[in-house]
Every structure is written in C-alpha cells, then in structure tokens.
Amino acid sequence: MQPTTGPSPSPSQSPSKAPSHPPSGSPTPSPTSSPIPTLNQPLLQEIGNDGDPSDSYPLKRCQADCDSNDECAGDLICFERTGDILTVPGCSGEDTYNNDYCIVKSVPNLLNRIGNGFGKDAFGLCEGDCDEDTDCKGNLICQQRDDLEPIVGCIGEGRSTTDYCRPPDATTTTQAPPPCTNDDNWIFINRRGFEKNCDWVGNKPSKRCTKVGPNDVDAYTACPESCGC
C-alpha cells in the first residue's frame, strides 16, 4: 500500500489523545536586566582613569574616574568616595569600586577637594585640601585628619587624609551681669504700714539692705544701686 499524498477527504472523528511533543521541563531563562536611569539622573559610567583616554576628558556628569575638579566639565565637581559608598548623588545605579564621579554640587556643604597649596583664603566651607586655618575663608577652621574622620558640619567622607575647612567651634557665651539699677516696683512695708522703696533703702543701706519685700525679694537683690553694687 502506498501512502496518501494529499489531505484526508474527511476530518478525523476525534482529537489526538496526547500532544505530539511534551512541553519543555523548565521555562526559558529571563533576559539579563540592566539598570535604567531615573528621571534627570544619568547612569553611572566608568570612562577612564588618570586622564586616559584623553578625548573623553573632561568628564561629564556621572562619569568616572576623576581625581580632581579639573577633570570634570564646567562647574561639575569630583565626588570622592570609598568602596563603602555605593550611591553617587544625582546619579543612577551603584558602583562597588572606588571610582570618583563628576557630579552637580547640589548640596552646599558636600565635601569637595579642590587641590592643595593655594595659600590664604583659598577654601570655602567643606573644601580642601587645607593645611592651616589661614587657608580657609573667614573664620572657618582647617580640620586635620589621619584617615576618614567625619568633618564637622559637612556631608560625605571625602578623600582619606585630606583636610577640609569646617565651621568654627561653637563658643559658650557668658551671660552679662544684670545692670546696676534699682527695681522701681520693689517696696517694703514697715510696721506702720507705710510703703518704702529703694530710695529709702539708700538712705541707710547698712541697715535697710536686708529688708525683705513682697515675694521674699530682699533689698540687696531689688536695690543694687542703693546697696552699693
């Protein structure tokens, strides 16, 4: 018998009991996901290092690796970080390496290493690398560091051993002594019921400064001018 070469003249009376091929035992692997930049926050990019490749420098926003602000385009600053800092301000994604990225300085007190050896009044708040207080503007103080100690009044870690200008220490203000003036409202009522004031006390201070008026306030306290303050 020869096999038929055309379709059957009539359809089968019942469907197949089982599919021709069993389904695969495991689902198809999902595609590798990639970080997606968020609105107005570019994705972190590692471009080069030490100015190489030269045609990629100065770096743009969220690009690495910079060593100073000079390697960043325009007004961007070089955000210095350690391996413990994964996120970069104003950028999307994370970087587990010690790359430093060019960012927009959106926080006034973010640590910012400009350079070293610029001399007097070269550094503003949270800027470095200063060597002494005179390197800082105004009354700012150059905080010396051995490693990554926190900088008072600033955000970030900056570069290890780099010294930054910080706000001056809070000074304790002493309260000025009260003025040596009499309290015009103080009165003393003598045994006859007459009211006496600080002028009366001043006539005989050695005897009358111990007199106690209303609310247990004595003449020494209420009449310092009359009692010889």
Short mmCIF file of C-alpha atoms in Angstrom, two decimals:
data_model
loop_
_atom_site.label_atom_id
_atom_site.label_comp_id
_atom_site.label_asym_id
_atom_site.label_seq_id
_atom_site.Cartn_x
_atom_site.Cartn_y
_atom_site.Cartn_z
CA MET A 1 0.00 0.00 0.00
CA GLN A 2 1.28 3.46 -0.92
CA PRO A 3 0.97 6.42 1.48
CA THR A 4 -1.50 9.14 0.57
CA THR A 5 -0.13 12.28 -0.97
CA GLY A 6 -3.00 14.64 -0.19
CA PRO A 7 -5.20 15.60 2.73
CA SER A 8 -7.74 13.17 4.06
CA PRO A 9 -11.11 13.53 2.34
CA SER A 10 -12.79 13.90 5.71
CA PRO A 11 -11.55 15.14 9.15
CA SER A 12 -10.75 12.75 11.97
CA GLN A 13 -13.71 11.86 14.12
CA SER A 14 -11.89 12.52 17.42
CA PRO A 15 -8.87 14.68 18.52
CA SER A 16 -5.50 13.22 19.39
CA LYS A 17 -5.32 11.82 22.93
CA ALA A 18 -1.93 13.42 23.67
CA PRO A 19 0.12 16.26 22.18
CA SER A 20 2.80 15.31 19.71
CA HIS A 21 5.63 16.66 21.85
CA PRO A 22 5.70 17.21 25.64
CA PRO A 23 6.26 20.81 26.85
CA SER A 24 9.74 21.81 28.00
CA GLY A 25 10.54 20.96 31.61
CA SER A 26 11.82 24.43 32.59
CA PRO A 27 10.92 27.95 31.47
CA THR A 28 13.13 29.90 29.14
CA PRO A 29 15.74 31.91 31.11
CA SER A 30 14.74 35.55 31.54
CA PRO A 31 16.86 38.16 29.77
CA THR A 32 19.58 39.92 31.77
CA SER A 33 18.23 43.12 33.28
CA SER A 34 20.17 46.38 33.01
CA PRO A 35 19.96 49.40 35.29
CA ILE A 36 17.64 52.08 34.00
CA PRO A 37 18.48 55.74 34.53
CA THR A 38 15.87 57.63 36.50
CA LEU A 39 14.43 61.00 35.56
CA ASN A 40 17.16 63.65 35.36
CA GLN A 41 19.72 61.25 36.85
CA PRO A 42 22.21 59.82 34.34
CA LEU A 43 23.56 56.30 34.73
CA LEU A 44 26.99 55.85 36.30
CA GLN A 45 29.69 55.34 33.67
CA GLU A 46 33.31 54.35 34.11
CA ILE A 47 35.08 56.15 31.26
CA GLY A 48 38.77 56.04 32.15
CA ASN A 49 41.41 56.97 34.69
CA ASP A 50 44.26 59.45 35.10
CA GLY A 51 43.04 61.44 32.12
CA ASP A 52 43.11 58.48 29.75
CA PRO A 53 41.60 58.29 27.15
CA SER A 54 42.35 61.96 26.69
CA ASP A 55 39.50 62.55 24.23
CA SER A 56 37.00 61.62 26.98
CA TYR A 57 38.23 64.25 29.42
CA PRO A 58 36.99 66.45 30.97
CA LEU A 59 34.33 64.03 32.18
CA LYS A 60 30.61 64.67 32.01
CA ARG A 61 28.06 64.25 34.76
CA CYS A 62 28.07 60.82 36.46
CA GLN A 63 31.24 59.73 34.64
CA ALA A 64 34.38 58.32 36.30
CA ASP A 65 37.19 58.20 37.24
CA CYS A 66 38.15 61.73 38.25
CA ASP A 67 40.93 62.78 40.60
CA SER A 68 40.11 66.48 40.90
CA ASN A 69 37.54 69.05 39.79
CA ASP A 70 39.79 69.93 36.85
CA GLU A 71 38.92 66.58 35.27
CA CYS A 72 35.20 67.42 35.32
CA ALA A 73 33.44 69.53 32.71
CA GLY A 74 32.14 73.01 33.54
CA ASP A 75 31.01 73.52 37.13
CA LEU A 76 30.88 69.80 37.96
CA ILE A 77 32.86 68.63 40.97
CA CYS A 78 34.70 65.37 41.58
CA PHE A 79 32.77 63.35 44.20
CA GLU A 80 35.37 61.33 46.09
CA ARG A 81 34.23 58.07 47.66
CA THR A 82 35.32 54.79 49.16
CA GLY A 83 34.12 51.27 48.43
CA ASP A 84 31.57 51.60 51.23
CA ILE A 85 29.70 54.37 49.39
CA LEU A 86 27.66 52.73 46.64
CA THR A 87 25.40 55.58 45.56
CA VAL A 88 26.51 58.81 43.94
CA PRO A 89 24.41 61.99 44.45
CA GLY A 90 22.33 62.85 41.39
CA CYS A 91 23.22 59.65 39.51
CA SER A 92 21.51 56.30 38.86
CA GLY A 93 22.98 52.88 39.61
CA GLU A 94 25.63 51.70 42.04
CA ASP A 95 29.36 51.19 41.82
CA THR A 96 31.18 48.87 44.21
CA TYR A 97 34.62 50.17 43.22
CA ASN A 98 36.42 53.24 44.49
CA ASN A 99 35.69 55.27 41.39
CA ASP A 100 35.21 59.01 41.84
CA TYR A 101 32.45 60.60 39.73
CA CYS A 102 31.78 64.06 38.38
CA ILE A 103 28.52 65.38 39.81
CA VAL A 104 26.48 68.55 40.17
CA LYS A 105 27.16 70.16 43.52
CA SER A 106 23.58 70.34 44.75
CA VAL A 107 24.41 70.33 48.47
CA PRO A 108 26.29 73.42 49.76
CA ASN A 109 28.17 71.51 52.49
CA LEU A 110 29.25 68.50 50.46
CA LEU A 111 32.96 67.73 50.92
CA ASN A 112 34.86 68.97 47.89
CA ARG A 113 38.62 68.54 47.32
CA ILE A 114 39.86 71.37 45.12
CA GLY A 115 43.60 70.89 45.50
CA ASN A 116 46.47 71.87 47.75
CA GLY A 117 48.96 74.67 48.23
CA PHE A 118 46.71 77.53 47.14
CA GLY A 119 47.53 79.68 50.15
CA LYS A 120 45.49 82.10 52.23
CA ASP A 121 41.67 82.26 51.98
CA ALA A 122 41.63 79.65 49.20
CA PHE A 123 38.97 77.30 50.53
CA GLY A 124 35.34 77.80 51.43
CA LEU A 125 33.10 75.69 53.65
CA CYS A 126 33.80 71.94 53.31
CA GLU A 127 36.53 72.49 50.73
CA GLY A 128 40.09 71.14 50.90
CA ASP A 129 42.94 70.26 50.97
CA CYS A 130 43.85 72.93 53.52
CA ASP A 131 46.97 72.92 55.71
CA GLU A 132 46.09 75.54 58.31
CA ASP A 133 43.26 77.83 59.35
CA THR A 134 44.54 80.73 57.25
CA ASP A 135 43.94 78.62 54.12
CA CYS A 136 40.20 78.81 54.91
CA LYS A 137 37.97 81.78 54.20
CA GLY A 138 36.69 83.96 57.02
CA ASN A 139 36.59 82.29 60.40
CA LEU A 140 36.48 78.72 59.06
CA ILE A 141 38.78 76.13 60.65
CA CYS A 142 41.01 73.65 58.83
CA GLN A 143 40.17 70.25 60.34
CA GLN A 144 43.19 67.94 60.18
CA ARG A 145 42.57 64.23 59.54
CA ASP A 146 44.58 60.99 59.68
CA ASP A 147 42.05 58.94 57.71
CA LEU A 148 38.31 59.44 57.04
CA GLU A 149 37.24 61.07 60.28
CA PRO A 150 33.93 62.97 59.94
CA ILE A 151 34.22 66.67 59.14
CA VAL A 152 32.05 68.78 61.44
CA GLY A 153 29.21 70.48 59.55
CA CYS A 154 29.94 68.73 56.23
CA ILE A 155 28.47 65.81 54.27
CA GLY A 156 30.41 62.87 52.81
CA GLU A 157 33.74 61.26 53.59
CA GLY A 158 35.97 62.96 51.06
CA ARG A 159 39.45 61.64 50.39
CA SER A 160 41.47 59.88 53.08
CA THR A 161 43.92 62.14 54.97
CA THR A 162 42.56 65.22 53.13
CA ASP A 163 41.91 68.18 55.42
CA TYR A 164 38.78 70.32 54.93
CA CYS A 165 37.57 73.71 56.10
CA ARG A 166 34.70 73.49 58.54
CA PRO A 167 32.58 75.89 60.63
CA PRO A 168 34.25 77.35 63.74
CA ASP A 169 33.70 75.79 67.12
CA ALA A 170 30.59 76.91 68.93
CA THR A 171 31.63 79.33 71.64
CA THR A 172 29.98 79.49 75.01
CA THR A 173 28.69 82.96 75.63
CA THR A 174 28.66 84.16 79.20
CA GLN A 175 25.59 85.97 80.34
CA ALA A 176 26.22 89.63 81.03
CA PRO A 177 25.72 90.65 84.64
CA PRO A 178 22.46 92.42 85.36
CA PRO A 179 22.64 96.22 85.22
CA CYS A 180 23.25 98.02 88.49
CA THR A 181 19.86 99.69 88.63
CA ASN A 182 17.13 99.66 91.22
CA ASP A 183 13.79 97.98 90.74
CA ASP A 184 11.27 100.82 90.80
CA ASN A 185 8.47 98.39 91.63
CA TRP A 186 10.06 96.98 94.77
CA ILE A 187 8.52 98.08 98.04
CA PHE A 188 8.97 97.38 101.71
CA ILE A 189 6.06 97.85 104.13
CA ASN A 190 7.21 98.93 107.59
CA ARG A 191 5.46 98.26 110.89
CA ARG A 192 3.23 101.31 110.48
CA GLY A 193 2.07 100.12 107.05
CA PHE A 194 3.99 102.68 105.05
CA GLU A 195 5.49 101.66 101.74
CA LYS A 196 9.21 102.23 101.32
CA ASN A 197 11.20 101.98 98.09
CA CYS A 198 14.85 101.68 97.04
CA ASP A 199 15.48 105.38 97.63
CA TRP A 200 14.57 104.83 101.27
CA VAL A 201 16.96 101.87 101.41
CA GLY A 202 19.76 104.05 100.00
CA ASN A 203 19.49 106.48 102.90
CA LYS A 204 20.75 103.85 105.37
CA PRO A 205 21.96 100.91 103.26
CA SER A 206 23.85 99.22 106.09
CA LYS A 207 20.59 98.72 107.98
CA ARG A 208 17.98 98.57 105.25
CA CYS A 209 19.53 96.39 102.51
CA THR A 210 18.47 93.31 104.45
CA LYS A 211 14.81 94.29 104.39
CA VAL A 212 12.60 91.84 102.58
CA GLY A 213 9.78 92.97 100.38
CA PRO A 214 6.96 91.11 98.59
CA ASN A 215 7.65 87.63 97.22
CA ASP A 216 10.64 87.33 99.61
CA VAL A 217 12.82 89.62 97.47
CA ASP A 218 15.33 91.42 99.67
CA ALA A 219 16.70 94.91 99.10
CA TYR A 220 20.14 93.58 98.12
CA THR A 221 18.54 91.99 95.06
CA ALA A 222 15.95 94.63 94.21
CA CYS A 223 18.02 97.73 95.05
CA PRO A 224 21.62 97.01 93.96
CA GLU A 225 22.29 100.66 93.18
CA SER A 226 21.20 101.74 96.64
CA CYS A 227 23.12 98.90 98.30
CA GLY A 228 26.41 99.69 96.54
CA CYS A 229 26.66 97.22 93.66
#
